[in-house]
Amino acid sequence: MSILSRAAYDALRTALQCALGRRDALPGTVASIQTFGSYGNWHPHIHALATDGLIERGGGFLPRGAFPVEAIEQRFRELVLKGLYRAERLSEGFMEALLSWEHSGFSVHVGTAIEANDPKATERVSRYVTRAPVALAKVHPQKDGRVKLLTPLDPKTGLDYRLFDPLDWIHAVTTQIPDPRQHICLLY
């Protein structure tokens, strides 16, 4: 997870610094790691609030206007895969193969900008960024002991839920708990 969070920030920082031609200024970012996917699967990703420009050391702000999404996405992919290779989680050959794919499996989404004078929008997005992995309203214990998780409509199965046996449910939920031995730094 630390590779993922570091890569997300570094990709954003590098793209904005290149776009604005300023290596001495940094983006403001608040981020959280999310690991639970919409279908009850392991889906590690980052949710973040970021400034739409760079903050100078003296406190000045350099606006960007629009995020260079493609540059951020390309750099994010490269940093994650190279980080996994350095951590000996991928072989060099497999990393190179993944880097050559046209459809990388990585994506960066930039939502609607929040105006500085819109505290309700800031709170709404902040709540989304820091929400729990699973909404309790989507979890329904069944009489037979299984757990039904409401999901978006799955295009493969046509179902809008997943059923978990009790131990599979415990496994799915507990894999979302970070290892306390890992120190994940989100502020750079």
mmCIF file of N, CA and C in Angstrom, residues 35-149:
data_model
loop_
_atom_site.group_PDB
_atom_site.id
_atom_site.type_symbol
_atom_site.label_atom_id
_atom_site.label_comp_id
_atom_site.label_asym_id
_atom_site.label_seq_id
_atom_site.Cartn_x
_atom_site.Cartn_y
_atom_site.Cartn_z
ATOM 1 N N THR A 35 -9.580 -0.076 -0.373
ATOM 2 C CA THR A 35 -9.205 -1.400 -0.864
ATOM 3 C C THR A 35 -10.396 -2.255 -1.282
ATOM 4 N N PHE A 36 -11.585 -1.872 -0.895
ATOM 5 C CA PHE A 36 -12.753 -2.695 -1.181
ATOM 6 C C PHE A 36 -13.391 -2.212 -2.475
ATOM 7 N N GLY A 37 -13.590 -3.106 -3.418
ATOM 8 C CA GLY A 37 -14.231 -2.750 -4.679
ATOM 9 C C GLY A 37 -15.741 -2.828 -4.595
ATOM 10 N N SER A 38 -16.405 -2.307 -5.598
ATOM 11 C CA SER A 38 -17.867 -2.273 -5.633
ATOM 12 C C SER A 38 -18.496 -3.662 -5.578
ATOM 13 N N TYR A 39 -17.759 -4.667 -6.045
ATOM 14 C CA TYR A 39 -18.297 -6.024 -6.098
ATOM 15 C C TYR A 39 -17.799 -6.892 -4.953
ATOM 16 N N GLY A 40 -17.320 -6.258 -3.888
ATOM 17 C CA GLY A 40 -16.835 -7.008 -2.733
ATOM 18 C C GLY A 40 -15.489 -7.653 -3.010
ATOM 19 N N ASN A 41 -14.744 -7.102 -3.931
ATOM 20 C CA ASN A 41 -13.443 -7.644 -4.299
ATOM 21 C C ASN A 41 -12.319 -6.747 -3.779
ATOM 22 N N TRP A 42 -11.115 -7.280 -3.783
ATOM 23 C CA TRP A 42 -9.927 -6.521 -3.402
ATOM 24 C C TRP A 42 -9.600 -5.596 -4.559
ATOM 25 N N HIS A 43 -9.643 -4.305 -4.314
ATOM 26 C CA HIS A 43 -9.439 -3.314 -5.371
ATOM 27 C C HIS A 43 -8.727 -2.106 -4.775
ATOM 28 N N PRO A 44 -7.412 -2.221 -4.552
ATOM 29 C CA PRO A 44 -6.696 -1.101 -3.934
ATOM 30 C C PRO A 44 -6.642 0.113 -4.852
ATOM 31 N N HIS A 45 -6.982 1.264 -4.292
ATOM 32 C CA HIS A 45 -6.955 2.519 -5.037
ATOM 33 C C HIS A 45 -6.876 3.681 -4.053
ATOM 34 N N ILE A 46 -6.591 4.847 -4.593
ATOM 35 C CA ILE A 46 -6.427 6.046 -3.777
ATOM 36 C C ILE A 46 -7.574 7.006 -4.065
ATOM 37 N N HIS A 47 -8.136 7.587 -3.012
ATOM 38 C CA HIS A 47 -9.071 8.702 -3.146
ATOM 39 C C HIS A 47 -8.354 9.918 -2.583
ATOM 40 N N ALA A 48 -8.435 11.028 -3.303
ATOM 41 C CA ALA A 48 -7.674 12.195 -2.849
ATOM 42 C C ALA A 48 -8.385 13.498 -3.166
ATOM 43 N N LEU A 49 -8.117 14.480 -2.342
ATOM 44 C CA LEU A 49 -8.428 15.880 -2.613
ATOM 45 C C LEU A 49 -7.091 16.533 -2.904
ATOM 46 N N ALA A 50 -7.011 17.245 -4.012
ATOM 47 C CA ALA A 50 -5.739 17.874 -4.376
ATOM 48 C C ALA A 50 -5.984 19.288 -4.876
ATOM 49 N N THR A 51 -5.030 20.141 -4.628
ATOM 50 C CA THR A 51 -5.119 21.504 -5.152
ATOM 51 C C THR A 51 -4.984 21.464 -6.666
ATOM 52 N N ASP A 52 -5.603 22.414 -7.333
ATOM 53 C CA ASP A 52 -5.523 22.448 -8.800
ATOM 54 C C ASP A 52 -4.346 23.310 -9.251
ATOM 55 N N GLY A 53 -3.250 23.111 -8.560
ATOM 56 C CA GLY A 53 -2.024 23.832 -8.857
ATOM 57 C C GLY A 53 -0.990 23.526 -7.795
ATOM 58 N N LEU A 54 0.000 24.366 -7.710
ATOM 59 C CA LEU A 54 1.110 24.148 -6.781
ATOM 60 C C LEU A 54 1.175 25.252 -5.733
ATOM 61 N N ILE A 55 1.648 24.885 -4.560
ATOM 62 C CA ILE A 55 1.825 25.832 -3.458
ATOM 63 C C ILE A 55 3.315 26.128 -3.339
ATOM 64 N N GLU A 56 3.650 27.390 -3.382
ATOM 65 C CA GLU A 56 5.046 27.811 -3.261
ATOM 66 C C GLU A 56 5.466 27.764 -1.798
ATOM 67 N N ARG A 57 6.744 27.665 -1.560
ATOM 68 C CA ARG A 57 7.263 27.601 -0.187
ATOM 69 C C ARG A 57 6.845 28.795 0.664
ATOM 70 N N GLY A 58 6.703 29.957 0.083
ATOM 71 C CA GLY A 58 6.284 31.145 0.827
ATOM 72 C C GLY A 58 4.776 31.238 1.012
ATOM 73 N N GLY A 59 4.024 30.272 0.477
ATOM 74 C CA GLY A 59 2.576 30.267 0.638
ATOM 75 C C GLY A 59 1.802 30.721 -0.581
ATOM 76 N N GLY A 60 2.480 31.181 -1.613
ATOM 77 C CA GLY A 60 1.797 31.586 -2.843
ATOM 78 C C GLY A 60 1.225 30.377 -3.558
ATOM 79 N N PHE A 61 0.263 30.630 -4.438
ATOM 80 C CA PHE A 61 -0.392 29.537 -5.164
ATOM 81 C C PHE A 61 -0.262 29.757 -6.666
ATOM 82 N N LEU A 62 0.107 28.698 -7.369
ATOM 83 C CA LEU A 62 0.237 28.717 -8.828
ATOM 84 C C LEU A 62 -0.865 27.844 -9.416
ATOM 85 N N PRO A 63 -1.939 28.431 -9.935
ATOM 86 C CA PRO A 63 -3.048 27.620 -10.448
ATOM 87 C C PRO A 63 -2.686 26.903 -11.748
ATOM 88 N N ARG A 64 -3.211 25.719 -11.906
ATOM 89 C CA ARG A 64 -3.013 24.942 -13.134
ATOM 90 C C ARG A 64 -4.223 25.087 -14.041
ATOM 91 N N GLY A 65 -5.422 25.015 -13.462
ATOM 92 C CA GLY A 65 -6.638 25.114 -14.272
ATOM 93 C C GLY A 65 -7.212 23.758 -14.624
ATOM 94 N N ALA A 66 -6.429 22.909 -15.262
ATOM 95 C CA ALA A 66 -6.881 21.557 -15.608
ATOM 96 C C ALA A 66 -5.753 20.581 -15.297
ATOM 97 N N PHE A 67 -6.111 19.434 -14.763
ATOM 98 C CA PHE A 67 -5.109 18.428 -14.450
ATOM 99 C C PHE A 67 -4.653 17.732 -15.720
ATOM 100 N N PRO A 68 -3.356 17.490 -15.843
ATOM 101 C CA PRO A 68 -2.843 16.718 -16.977
ATOM 102 C C PRO A 68 -3.080 15.219 -16.713
ATOM 103 N N VAL A 69 -4.339 14.782 -16.859
ATOM 104 C CA VAL A 69 -4.761 13.442 -16.450
ATOM 105 C C VAL A 69 -3.935 12.341 -17.104
ATOM 106 N N GLU A 70 -3.723 12.430 -18.414
ATOM 107 C CA GLU A 70 -2.987 11.375 -19.107
ATOM 108 C C GLU A 70 -1.559 11.253 -18.573
ATOM 109 N N ALA A 71 -0.923 12.380 -18.329
ATOM 110 C CA ALA A 71 0.446 12.356 -17.804
ATOM 111 C C ALA A 71 0.476 11.758 -16.398
ATOM 112 N N ILE A 72 -0.501 12.107 -15.568
ATOM 113 C CA ILE A 72 -0.561 11.561 -14.210
ATOM 114 C C ILE A 72 -0.778 10.056 -14.269
ATOM 115 N N GLU A 73 -1.710 9.614 -15.105
ATOM 116 C CA GLU A 73 -2.023 8.189 -15.212
ATOM 117 C C GLU A 73 -0.813 7.390 -15.699
ATOM 118 N N GLN A 74 -0.141 7.875 -16.716
ATOM 119 C CA GLN A 74 1.024 7.178 -17.256
ATOM 120 C C GLN A 74 2.137 7.087 -16.208
ATOM 121 N N ARG A 75 2.390 8.183 -15.522
ATOM 122 C CA ARG A 75 3.439 8.197 -14.493
ATOM 123 C C ARG A 75 3.053 7.324 -13.308
ATOM 124 N N PHE A 76 1.789 7.333 -12.909
ATOM 125 C CA PHE A 76 1.297 6.509 -11.801
ATOM 126 C C PHE A 76 1.542 5.027 -12.104
ATOM 127 N N ARG A 77 1.159 4.599 -13.285
ATOM 128 C CA ARG A 77 1.351 3.207 -13.707
ATOM 129 C C ARG A 77 2.829 2.827 -13.625
ATOM 130 N N GLU A 78 3.675 3.676 -14.188
ATOM 131 C CA GLU A 78 5.108 3.415 -14.217
ATOM 132 C C GLU A 78 5.674 3.314 -12.799
ATOM 133 N N LEU A 79 5.299 4.247 -11.933
ATOM 134 C CA LEU A 79 5.816 4.254 -10.568
ATOM 135 C C LEU A 79 5.351 3.048 -9.758
ATOM 136 N N VAL A 80 4.087 2.651 -9.910
ATOM 137 C CA VAL A 80 3.580 1.483 -9.174
ATOM 138 C C VAL A 80 4.313 0.227 -9.625
ATOM 139 N N LEU A 81 4.385 0.013 -10.929
ATOM 140 C CA LEU A 81 5.015 -1.213 -11.428
ATOM 141 C C LEU A 81 6.505 -1.260 -11.093
ATOM 142 N N LYS A 82 7.209 -0.141 -11.236
ATOM 143 C CA LYS A 82 8.630 -0.120 -10.894
ATOM 144 C C LYS A 82 8.830 -0.290 -9.385
ATOM 145 N N GLY A 83 7.919 0.275 -8.590
ATOM 146 C CA GLY A 83 7.987 0.088 -7.141
ATOM 147 C C GLY A 83 7.774 -1.367 -6.749
ATOM 148 N N LEU A 84 6.827 -2.031 -7.408
ATOM 149 C CA LEU A 84 6.587 -3.457 -7.131
ATOM 150 C C LEU A 84 7.789 -4.301 -7.559
ATOM 151 N N TYR A 85 8.423 -3.933 -8.657
ATOM 152 C CA TYR A 85 9.625 -4.631 -9.104
ATOM 153 C C TYR A 85 10.744 -4.469 -8.073
ATOM 154 N N ARG A 86 10.986 -3.232 -7.628
ATOM 155 C CA ARG A 86 12.043 -2.986 -6.631
ATOM 156 C C ARG A 86 11.763 -3.718 -5.318
ATOM 157 N N ALA A 87 10.477 -3.869 -4.987
ATOM 158 C CA ALA A 87 10.094 -4.584 -3.761
ATOM 159 C C ALA A 87 10.068 -6.098 -3.975
ATOM 160 N N GLU A 88 10.501 -6.529 -5.150
ATOM 161 C CA GLU A 88 10.561 -7.948 -5.519
ATOM 162 C C GLU A 88 9.188 -8.609 -5.502
ATOM 163 N N ARG A 89 8.168 -7.839 -5.917
ATOM 164 C CA ARG A 89 6.801 -8.366 -6.047
ATOM 165 C C ARG A 89 6.483 -8.728 -7.494
ATOM 166 N N LEU A 90 7.297 -8.228 -8.433
ATOM 167 C CA LEU A 90 7.165 -8.526 -9.860
ATOM 168 C C LEU A 90 8.543 -8.826 -10.420
ATOM 169 N N SER A 91 8.593 -9.741 -11.390
ATOM 170 C CA SER A 91 9.860 -9.955 -12.099
ATOM 171 C C SER A 91 10.051 -8.816 -13.096
ATOM 172 N N GLU A 92 11.280 -8.620 -13.530
ATOM 173 C CA GLU A 92 11.542 -7.572 -14.506
ATOM 174 C C GLU A 92 10.777 -7.833 -15.809
ATOM 175 N N GLY A 93 10.755 -9.086 -16.242
ATOM 176 C CA GLY A 93 10.045 -9.434 -17.473
ATOM 177 C C GLY A 93 8.558 -9.154 -17.387
ATOM 178 N N PHE A 94 7.954 -9.496 -16.234
ATOM 179 C CA PHE A 94 6.518 -9.259 -16.077
ATOM 180 C C PHE A 94 6.231 -7.766 -16.000
ATOM 181 N N MET A 95 7.110 -7.015 -15.312
ATOM 182 C CA MET A 95 6.939 -5.562 -15.243
ATOM 183 C C MET A 95 6.997 -4.967 -16.653
ATOM 184 N N GLU A 96 7.965 -5.375 -17.447
ATOM 185 C CA GLU A 96 8.097 -4.863 -18.810
ATOM 186 C C GLU A 96 6.871 -5.222 -19.646
ATOM 187 N N ALA A 97 6.364 -6.432 -19.464
ATOM 188 C CA ALA A 97 5.162 -6.838 -20.203
ATOM 189 C C ALA A 97 3.973 -5.960 -19.826
ATOM 190 N N LEU A 98 3.795 -5.716 -18.529
ATOM 191 C CA LEU A 98 2.694 -4.865 -18.075
ATOM 192 C C LEU A 98 2.843 -3.435 -18.580
ATOM 193 N N LEU A 99 4.065 -2.937 -18.614
ATOM 194 C CA LEU A 99 4.296 -1.577 -19.109
ATOM 195 C C LEU A 99 4.039 -1.459 -20.611
ATOM 196 N N SER A 100 4.073 -2.571 -21.315
ATOM 197 C CA SER A 100 3.860 -2.526 -22.765
ATOM 198 C C SER A 100 2.386 -2.621 -23.164
ATOM 199 N N TRP A 101 1.525 -2.973 -22.237
ATOM 200 C CA TRP A 101 0.114 -3.138 -22.569
ATOM 201 C C TRP A 101 -0.502 -1.804 -22.978
ATOM 202 N N GLU A 102 -1.313 -1.841 -24.024
ATOM 203 C CA GLU A 102 -1.998 -0.629 -24.476
ATOM 204 C C GLU A 102 -3.035 -0.180 -23.443
ATOM 205 N N HIS A 103 -3.807 -1.129 -22.939
ATOM 206 C CA HIS A 103 -4.801 -0.840 -21.897
ATOM 207 C C HIS A 103 -4.195 -1.292 -20.573
ATOM 208 N N SER A 104 -3.758 -0.333 -19.800
ATOM 209 C CA SER A 104 -2.901 -0.617 -18.648
ATOM 210 C C SER A 104 -3.622 -1.181 -17.432
ATOM 211 N N GLY A 105 -4.914 -0.946 -17.314
ATOM 212 C CA GLY A 105 -5.606 -1.326 -16.091
ATOM 213 C C GLY A 105 -5.512 -0.258 -15.011
ATOM 214 N N PHE A 106 -4.790 0.812 -15.283
ATOM 215 C CA PHE A 106 -4.668 1.940 -14.358
ATOM 216 C C PHE A 106 -5.565 3.059 -14.862
ATOM 217 N N SER A 107 -6.093 3.822 -13.942
ATOM 218 C CA SER A 107 -6.866 4.984 -14.359
ATOM 219 C C SER A 107 -6.754 6.083 -13.308
ATOM 220 N N VAL A 108 -6.890 7.289 -13.784
ATOM 221 C CA VAL A 108 -6.926 8.461 -12.918
ATOM 222 C C VAL A 108 -8.195 9.206 -13.291
ATOM 223 N N HIS A 109 -8.996 9.494 -12.295
ATOM 224 C CA HIS A 109 -10.237 10.243 -12.528
ATOM 225 C C HIS A 109 -10.139 11.571 -11.793
ATOM 226 N N VAL A 110 -10.441 12.632 -12.492
ATOM 227 C CA VAL A 110 -10.476 13.957 -11.873
ATOM 228 C C VAL A 110 -11.932 14.402 -11.872
ATOM 229 N N GLY A 111 -12.476 14.581 -10.691
ATOM 230 C CA GLY A 111 -13.862 15.003 -10.562
ATOM 231 C C GLY A 111 -14.021 16.506 -10.773
ATOM 232 N N THR A 112 -15.206 16.953 -10.528
ATOM 233 C CA THR A 112 -15.521 18.371 -10.661
ATOM 234 C C THR A 112 -14.744 19.186 -9.636
ATOM 235 N N ALA A 113 -14.217 20.298 -10.053
ATOM 236 C CA ALA A 113 -13.474 21.175 -9.140
ATOM 237 C C ALA A 113 -14.398 21.704 -8.048
ATOM 238 N N ILE A 114 -13.853 21.860 -6.867
ATOM 239 C CA ILE A 114 -14.587 22.424 -5.738
ATOM 240 C C ILE A 114 -14.098 23.851 -5.545
ATOM 241 N N GLU A 115 -15.016 24.763 -5.524
ATOM 242 C CA GLU A 115 -14.657 26.162 -5.310
ATOM 243 C C GLU A 115 -14.228 26.365 -3.852
ATOM 244 N N ALA A 116 -13.280 27.251 -3.634
ATOM 245 C CA ALA A 116 -12.750 27.509 -2.292
ATOM 246 C C ALA A 116 -13.837 27.981 -1.326
ATOM 247 N N ASN A 117 -14.861 28.627 -1.831
ATOM 248 C CA ASN A 117 -15.919 29.153 -0.962
ATOM 249 C C ASN A 117 -17.138 28.234 -0.904
ATOM 250 N N ASP A 118 -16.945 26.933 -1.123
ATOM 251 C CA ASP A 118 -18.054 25.967 -1.093
ATOM 252 C C ASP A 118 -17.772 24.880 -0.053
ATOM 253 N N PRO A 119 -17.974 25.200 1.247
ATOM 254 C CA PRO A 119 -17.650 24.235 2.297
ATOM 255 C C PRO A 119 -18.516 22.971 2.243
ATOM 256 N N LYS A 120 -19.748 23.063 1.756
ATOM 257 C CA LYS A 120 -20.599 21.863 1.680
ATOM 258 C C LYS A 120 -20.044 20.868 0.671
ATOM 259 N N ALA A 121 -19.577 21.354 -0.468
ATOM 260 C CA ALA A 121 -18.982 20.467 -1.470
ATOM 261 C C ALA A 121 -17.682 19.868 -0.938
ATOM 262 N N THR A 122 -16.898 20.671 -0.236
ATOM 263 C CA THR A 122 -15.652 20.170 0.342
ATOM 264 C C THR A 122 -15.947 19.059 1.345
ATOM 265 N N GLU A 123 -16.959 19.265 2.193
ATOM 266 C CA GLU A 123 -17.312 18.236 3.171
ATOM 267 C C GLU A 123 -17.829 16.971 2.487
ATOM 268 N N ARG A 124 -18.658 17.127 1.459
ATOM 269 C CA ARG A 124 -19.210 15.964 0.746
ATOM 270 C C ARG A 124 -18.097 15.112 0.152
ATOM 271 N N VAL A 125 -17.169 15.751 -0.527
ATOM 272 C CA VAL A 125 -16.070 15.012 -1.143
ATOM 273 C C VAL A 125 -15.135 14.451 -0.069
ATOM 274 N N SER A 126 -14.904 15.185 0.982
ATOM 275 C CA SER A 126 -14.055 14.700 2.072
ATOM 276 C C SER A 126 -14.650 13.452 2.711
ATOM 277 N N ARG A 127 -15.951 13.446 2.902
ATOM 278 C CA ARG A 127 -16.610 12.254 3.454
ATOM 279 C C ARG A 127 -16.452 11.060 2.515
ATOM 280 N N TYR A 128 -16.562 11.305 1.211
ATOM 281 C CA TYR A 128 -16.389 10.237 0.232
ATOM 282 C C TYR A 128 -14.961 9.693 0.288
ATOM 283 N N VAL A 129 -13.991 10.582 0.356
ATOM 284 C CA VAL A 129 -12.586 10.182 0.374
ATOM 285 C C VAL A 129 -12.276 9.302 1.581
ATOM 286 N N THR A 130 -12.899 9.576 2.722
ATOM 287 C CA THR A 130 -12.569 8.871 3.963
ATOM 288 C C THR A 130 -13.635 7.865 4.401
ATOM 289 N N ARG A 131 -14.533 7.510 3.527
ATOM 290 C CA ARG A 131 -15.616 6.610 3.923
ATOM 291 C C ARG A 131 -15.115 5.205 4.242
ATOM 292 N N ALA A 132 -15.936 4.476 4.959
ATOM 293 C CA ALA A 132 -15.612 3.087 5.303
ATOM 294 C C ALA A 132 -15.592 2.226 4.036
ATOM 295 N N PRO A 133 -14.846 1.129 4.057
ATOM 296 C CA PRO A 133 -14.755 0.287 2.871
ATOM 297 C C PRO A 133 -16.114 -0.262 2.403
ATOM 298 N N VAL A 134 -16.999 -0.547 3.350
ATOM 299 C CA VAL A 134 -18.301 -1.116 3.003
ATOM 300 C C VAL A 134 -19.387 -0.372 3.762
ATOM 301 N N ALA A 135 -20.406 0.079 3.050
ATOM 302 C CA ALA A 135 -21.541 0.730 3.709
ATOM 303 C C ALA A 135 -22.405 -0.334 4.382
ATOM 304 N N LEU A 136 -22.720 -0.129 5.653
ATOM 305 C CA LEU A 136 -23.521 -1.111 6.385
ATOM 306 C C LEU A 136 -24.872 -1.358 5.726
ATOM 307 N N ALA A 137 -25.427 -0.358 5.065
ATOM 308 C CA ALA A 137 -26.720 -0.524 4.406
ATOM 309 C C ALA A 137 -26.655 -1.538 3.262
ATOM 310 N N LYS A 138 -25.453 -1.869 2.803
ATOM 311 C CA LYS A 138 -25.297 -2.825 1.707
ATOM 312 C C LYS A 138 -25.029 -4.243 2.191
ATOM 313 N N VAL A 139 -24.897 -4.413 3.505
ATOM 314 C CA VAL A 139 -24.574 -5.712 4.092
ATOM 315 C C VAL A 139 -25.825 -6.300 4.735
ATOM 316 N N HIS A 140 -26.217 -7.497 4.291
ATOM 317 C CA HIS A 140 -27.446 -8.127 4.785
ATOM 318 C C HIS A 140 -27.170 -9.567 5.205
ATOM 319 N N PRO A 141 -27.081 -9.813 6.532
ATOM 320 C CA PRO A 141 -26.920 -11.195 6.994
ATOM 321 C C PRO A 141 -28.147 -12.026 6.593
ATOM 322 N N GLN A 142 -27.894 -13.259 6.162
ATOM 323 C CA GLN A 142 -28.966 -14.151 5.734
ATOM 324 C C GLN A 142 -29.262 -15.169 6.834
ATOM 325 N N LYS A 143 -30.445 -15.752 6.797
ATOM 326 C CA LYS A 143 -30.840 -16.715 7.824
ATOM 327 C C LYS A 143 -29.939 -17.942 7.852
ATOM 328 N N ASP A 144 -29.364 -18.292 6.713
ATOM 329 C CA ASP A 144 -28.497 -19.479 6.651
ATOM 330 C C ASP A 144 -27.052 -19.177 7.060
ATOM 331 N N GLY A 145 -26.791 -17.955 7.534
ATOM 332 C CA GLY A 145 -25.459 -17.588 8.001
ATOM 333 C C GLY A 145 -24.609 -16.884 6.964
ATOM 334 N N ARG A 146 -25.015 -16.935 5.706
ATOM 335 C CA ARG A 146 -24.244 -16.241 4.682
ATOM 336 C C ARG A 146 -24.500 -14.740 4.762
ATOM 337 N N VAL A 147 -23.666 -13.985 4.070
ATOM 338 C CA VAL A 147 -23.798 -12.537 4.045
ATOM 339 C C VAL A 147 -24.038 -12.110 2.607
ATOM 340 N N LYS A 148 -25.098 -11.318 2.425
ATOM 341 C CA LYS A 148 -25.423 -10.780 1.100
ATOM 342 C C LYS A 148 -24.922 -9.344 1.042
ATOM 343 N N LEU A 149 -24.089 -9.066 0.037
ATOM 344 C CA LEU A 149 -23.557 -7.727 -0.169
ATOM 345 C C LEU A 149 -24.179 -7.166 -1.442
#
